[in-house]
Short mmCIF file of C-alpha atoms and ligand atoms in Angstrom, two decimals:
data_model
loop_
_atom_site.label_atom_id
_atom_site.label_comp_id
_atom_site.label_asym_id
_atom_site.label_seq_id
_atom_site.Cartn_x
_atom_site.Cartn_y
_atom_site.Cartn_z
CA MET K 1 -13.57 9.65 -2.16
CA PRO K 2 -10.31 8.17 -2.62
CA ILE K 3 -8.46 5.92 -0.56
CA ILE K 4 -5.41 7.15 0.87
CA ALA K 5 -2.39 5.16 2.44
CA ALA K 6 1.01 5.89 3.86
CA ASN K 7 3.94 3.80 3.97
CA PHE K 8 6.39 4.77 6.53
CA LYS K 9 9.01 1.97 5.11
CA THR K 10 11.96 2.64 7.64
CA ASN K 11 10.96 5.83 9.21
CA HIS K 12 9.29 7.03 12.60
CA THR K 13 9.71 5.63 16.11
CA ARG K 14 7.17 4.04 18.46
CA SER K 15 6.53 7.63 19.97
CA SER K 16 6.11 9.57 16.73
CA THR K 17 4.17 6.92 15.28
CA ALA K 18 1.52 7.07 18.35
CA LYS K 19 1.64 10.85 17.76
CA TYR K 20 0.96 10.74 14.02
CA VAL K 21 -1.88 7.97 14.32
CA SER K 22 -3.47 10.00 17.02
CA LEU K 23 -3.26 13.26 14.83
CA VAL K 24 -4.55 11.39 11.76
CA ASN K 25 -7.09 9.73 13.99
CA ASN K 26 -8.39 12.91 15.33
CA TYR K 27 -8.84 14.54 11.91
CA LEU K 28 -10.80 11.75 10.83
CA LYS K 29 -13.16 11.78 13.93
CA THR K 30 -14.78 14.93 12.27
CA ASN K 31 -14.29 14.41 8.60
CA SER K 32 -15.98 12.05 6.56
CA THR K 33 -13.36 10.13 4.08
CA SER K 34 -13.01 6.95 2.48
CA ASP K 35 -10.60 4.41 3.96
CA VAL K 36 -7.13 5.63 5.14
CA TYR K 37 -4.34 3.20 5.94
CA ILE K 38 -0.99 3.71 7.80
CA PHE K 39 1.92 1.06 7.69
CA PRO K 40 4.26 1.80 10.45
CA THR K 41 7.44 -0.07 10.78
CA ALA K 42 7.17 -3.44 12.84
CA THR K 43 8.65 -2.28 15.80
CA SER K 44 5.93 0.74 16.07
CA LEU K 45 2.81 -1.40 15.62
CA ASP K 46 0.59 -1.21 18.81
CA TYR K 47 -3.03 -1.48 19.53
CA PHE K 48 -4.27 1.97 18.49
CA GLU K 49 -7.80 2.69 19.11
CA THR K 50 -9.14 4.60 15.78
CA VAL K 51 -12.28 5.37 13.86
CA ALA K 52 -13.48 2.52 11.84
CA ASN K 53 -12.21 3.58 8.35
CA LEU K 54 -8.48 4.11 9.77
CA HIS K 55 -6.69 1.05 9.38
CA ILE K 56 -3.08 0.22 10.80
CA GLY K 57 -1.31 -2.24 8.74
CA ALA K 58 1.80 -4.31 8.67
CA GLN K 59 4.49 -3.39 5.74
CA ASN K 60 5.44 -7.23 5.83
CA ALA K 61 5.13 -10.37 8.12
CA TYR K 62 6.16 -13.94 7.35
CA ALA K 63 3.70 -16.60 6.47
CA THR K 64 3.38 -18.25 9.73
CA GLN K 65 1.79 -17.85 13.06
CA ASN K 66 5.17 -18.32 15.06
CA GLY K 67 8.22 -20.58 14.64
CA SER K 68 11.93 -19.97 14.01
CA PHE K 69 12.10 -17.55 11.34
CA THR K 70 14.92 -15.27 12.87
CA GLY K 71 13.94 -11.32 12.23
CA GLU K 72 10.71 -12.20 11.01
CA ILE K 73 7.55 -11.41 12.42
CA GLY K 74 4.39 -13.94 12.06
CA THR K 75 0.68 -13.58 12.93
CA GLU K 76 0.80 -14.13 16.74
CA GLN K 77 2.63 -10.80 16.90
CA LEU K 78 0.04 -9.05 14.40
CA ASP K 79 -2.81 -10.56 16.47
CA GLU K 80 -1.58 -9.05 19.76
CA PHE K 81 -2.58 -5.63 17.93
CA TYR K 82 -5.34 -6.70 16.08
CA ILE K 83 -3.85 -6.10 12.77
CA LYS K 84 -5.20 -7.46 9.74
CA THR K 85 -4.29 -5.60 7.00
CA ILE K 86 -0.91 -6.33 5.26
CA LEU K 87 1.17 -4.75 2.31
CA ILE K 88 2.53 -7.56 0.03
CA GLY K 89 4.52 -7.52 -3.17
CA HIS K 90 6.17 -3.88 -2.60
CA SER K 91 8.91 -3.19 -5.16
CA GLU K 92 11.38 -2.59 -2.33
CA ARG K 93 10.77 -6.05 -0.88
CA ARG K 94 11.03 -7.44 -4.34
CA HIS K 95 14.04 -5.63 -5.50
CA ILE K 96 16.11 -5.02 -2.47
CA LEU K 97 15.11 -7.69 0.04
CA GLY K 98 14.89 -10.37 -3.11
CA GLU K 99 11.47 -11.74 -2.51
CA THR K 100 10.44 -13.70 -5.63
CA GLN K 101 7.21 -14.27 -7.10
CA GLU K 102 6.79 -17.56 -5.68
CA MET K 103 7.54 -16.27 -2.12
CA ILE K 104 5.13 -13.45 -2.57
CA ALA K 105 2.38 -15.64 -3.83
CA GLN K 106 3.10 -17.98 -1.10
CA LYS K 107 2.58 -15.14 1.55
CA TYR K 108 -0.34 -13.97 -0.41
CA GLN K 109 -2.19 -17.26 -0.03
CA TYR K 110 -1.34 -17.36 3.70
CA PHE K 111 -2.77 -14.17 4.42
CA LYS K 112 -5.59 -14.44 2.05
CA ALA K 113 -6.83 -17.63 3.77
CA LEU K 114 -6.67 -15.78 7.36
CA GLY K 115 -9.00 -12.91 5.69
CA TYR K 116 -6.58 -9.94 5.95
CA ARG K 117 -7.11 -7.00 4.15
CA ILE K 118 -4.12 -7.27 1.20
CA ILE K 119 -2.59 -4.25 -0.45
CA TYR K 120 -0.98 -5.88 -3.35
CA CYS K 121 1.33 -3.89 -5.32
CA VAL K 122 2.84 -4.40 -8.79
CA GLY K 123 5.31 -2.18 -11.07
CA GLU K 124 7.40 -2.24 -13.88
CA PRO K 125 11.27 -1.08 -13.47
CA LEU K 126 12.70 1.50 -15.74
CA GLU K 127 14.09 -0.78 -18.46
CA ILE K 128 10.64 -2.20 -19.01
CA LYS K 129 8.78 1.08 -19.14
CA GLU K 130 11.31 1.81 -21.76
CA SER K 131 10.16 -1.02 -23.79
CA GLY K 132 6.67 0.41 -24.00
CA LEU K 133 3.07 -0.03 -22.68
CA ASP K 134 2.73 -3.84 -23.76
CA ALA K 135 6.02 -4.67 -22.11
CA THR K 136 4.96 -3.31 -19.05
CA LEU K 137 1.54 -4.80 -18.88
CA GLN K 138 3.21 -8.19 -19.92
CA TYR K 139 5.77 -7.85 -16.99
CA MET K 140 2.80 -6.99 -14.28
CA GLN K 141 1.21 -10.46 -15.53
CA THR K 142 4.11 -12.32 -14.10
CA GLN K 143 3.62 -10.38 -10.83
CA PHE K 144 0.06 -11.63 -10.77
CA GLU K 145 1.07 -15.36 -10.67
CA GLY K 146 -0.33 -17.02 -8.12
CA ILE K 147 -2.70 -14.20 -7.07
CA ASP K 148 -6.21 -14.67 -6.63
CA LEU K 149 -7.63 -11.24 -8.07
CA SER K 150 -10.95 -11.94 -7.16
CA TYR K 151 -10.30 -12.11 -3.41
CA GLU K 152 -12.78 -9.95 -1.59
CA ASN K 153 -10.47 -8.44 0.84
CA LEU K 154 -7.87 -7.23 -2.09
CA VAL K 155 -6.58 -3.54 -3.03
CA VAL K 156 -4.19 -3.32 -5.57
CA ALA K 157 -1.56 -0.81 -6.18
CA TYR K 158 0.35 0.18 -9.27
CA GLU K 159 3.68 1.54 -8.04
CA PRO K 160 6.12 1.83 -11.09
CA VAL K 161 9.81 1.28 -9.68
CA TRP K 162 11.12 3.97 -11.40
CA ALA K 163 8.64 6.33 -9.77
CA ILE K 164 9.31 5.31 -5.88
CA GLY K 165 11.11 7.53 -3.85
CA THR K 166 12.86 9.45 -6.79
CA GLY K 167 10.53 12.55 -7.32
CA VAL K 168 9.75 11.29 -10.93
CA THR K 169 5.78 10.71 -11.03
CA ALA K 170 4.46 8.92 -13.81
CA THR K 171 2.54 11.38 -16.11
CA ASN K 172 -1.13 11.16 -16.13
CA ASP K 173 -1.14 9.23 -19.47
CA ASP K 174 1.15 6.72 -18.05
CA ILE K 175 -1.21 6.28 -15.08
CA VAL K 176 -4.10 6.15 -17.20
CA ASN K 177 -3.20 3.41 -19.71
CA VAL K 178 -1.87 1.10 -17.06
CA HIS K 179 -4.96 1.56 -14.74
CA GLN K 180 -7.33 1.07 -17.52
CA ALA K 181 -5.83 -2.22 -18.62
CA LEU K 182 -5.48 -3.33 -14.71
CA LYS K 183 -9.31 -2.25 -14.29
CA LYS K 184 -10.10 -4.83 -17.25
CA GLN K 185 -8.55 -7.56 -15.27
CA CYS K 186 -9.37 -6.82 -11.92
CA SER K 187 -12.60 -5.16 -10.39
CA LYS K 188 -10.63 -4.26 -7.02
CA PRO K 189 -9.70 -0.69 -5.91
CA LEU K 190 -6.67 0.40 -7.42
CA LEU K 191 -4.39 2.73 -6.01
CA TYR K 192 -1.62 4.60 -7.85
CA GLY K 193 1.71 4.87 -5.86
CA GLY K 194 5.08 6.49 -6.78
CA SER K 195 6.18 10.37 -5.84
CA VAL K 196 2.61 11.13 -4.97
CA LYS K 197 2.71 14.44 -3.04
CA LEU K 198 0.51 17.19 -2.17
CA GLY K 199 1.17 19.13 -5.51
CA ASN K 200 -0.15 16.27 -7.47
CA VAL K 201 -2.74 14.22 -5.32
CA GLU K 202 -5.51 15.92 -6.30
CA SER K 203 -5.03 15.36 -10.21
CA ILE K 204 -3.85 12.07 -9.52
CA CYS K 205 -7.02 11.01 -7.75
CA GLN K 206 -9.33 12.13 -10.50
CA LEU K 207 -7.60 10.10 -13.13
CA ASP K 208 -9.80 7.52 -14.64
CA GLY K 209 -9.37 3.97 -12.99
CA VAL K 210 -7.73 5.66 -10.01
CA ASP K 211 -9.09 4.87 -6.65
CA GLY K 212 -6.67 6.35 -4.43
CA VAL K 213 -2.98 6.44 -3.73
CA LEU K 214 -0.28 4.82 -1.74
CA ILE K 215 2.17 7.72 -0.61
CA GLY K 216 5.62 6.96 0.94
CA THR K 217 8.05 9.98 1.31
CA ALA K 218 5.44 12.61 1.24
CA SER K 219 3.07 11.11 4.00
CA TRP K 220 5.89 10.95 6.65
CA VAL K 221 4.91 14.57 8.13
CA ALA K 222 1.46 13.74 9.76
CA GLU K 223 0.23 17.40 8.90
CA ASP K 224 1.14 16.80 5.19
CA PHE K 225 -0.77 13.48 5.22
CA ILE K 226 -3.70 15.37 6.78
CA LYS K 227 -3.62 17.93 4.30
CA ILE K 228 -3.47 15.16 1.40
CA ILE K 229 -6.69 13.79 3.00
CA GLU K 230 -8.27 17.02 3.24
CA ASN K 231 -7.51 18.17 -0.25
CA THR K 232 -9.00 15.02 -1.80
CA LYS K 233 -11.79 14.04 0.42
CA GLU K 234 -14.36 15.82 -2.08
CA LEU K 235 -13.21 13.95 -4.94
P1 PGA X 301 7.10 7.31 -2.54
O1 PGA X 301 6.90 5.89 -2.06
O2 PGA X 301 5.90 8.12 -2.27
O3 PGA X 301 8.09 7.81 -1.60
O4 PGA X 301 7.73 7.37 -3.91
C1 PGA X 301 5.70 5.27 -2.53
C2 PGA X 301 5.77 3.58 -2.00
O5 PGA X 301 7.02 3.09 -2.13
O6 PGA X 301 4.68 2.97 -1.65
#
């Protein structure tokens, strides 16, 4: 059974998130699946009563309990809703928000020390992909600097930057090549992300070395996301 995760990015409101979580939770009450994750916006975080395998996580937080970090949230705000899951290293934070590997590693260490479930994202930009598999794997090594890959609560997500939100999915060969190499290095669950949708999720989840998927765009309609879980739960 693959792990299925929904990254809302900057979409949904408090009320639409609550409806979404409730629909997914109701589905999971009567269907046995692997872990399901939902990452709403920070303003839509709340305490949601859910089945044990549905986890609500933060897309981002600052490595602090509280303090003077204008615009950020810390663990005091996450604790209010019992949130213990976080996405770290997403390519939009690396490339749009300018998070460096040093900042990311510091964040990783902070949340690891607190026992958070961490979904840690890596992936290469197009120019690196065009230089071949070795270049891609080498590039990803720099994204593992300062990251403890033996951390017990770690899930890794391979998300090629050129495949995120573009409608261009990596080929099955691309995914298998990278996942097999990463599996040699890290025994943690390994998700694929990048234009995963209803039409390709089943075949991707069956690839060697793929333990699940992290989905942006195609996860934003609850019924579609539930269908994705439904169509993959027997795999
Ligand atoms: P996408 O996003 O499914 O819209 O490509 C994936 C992600 O950024 O996690």
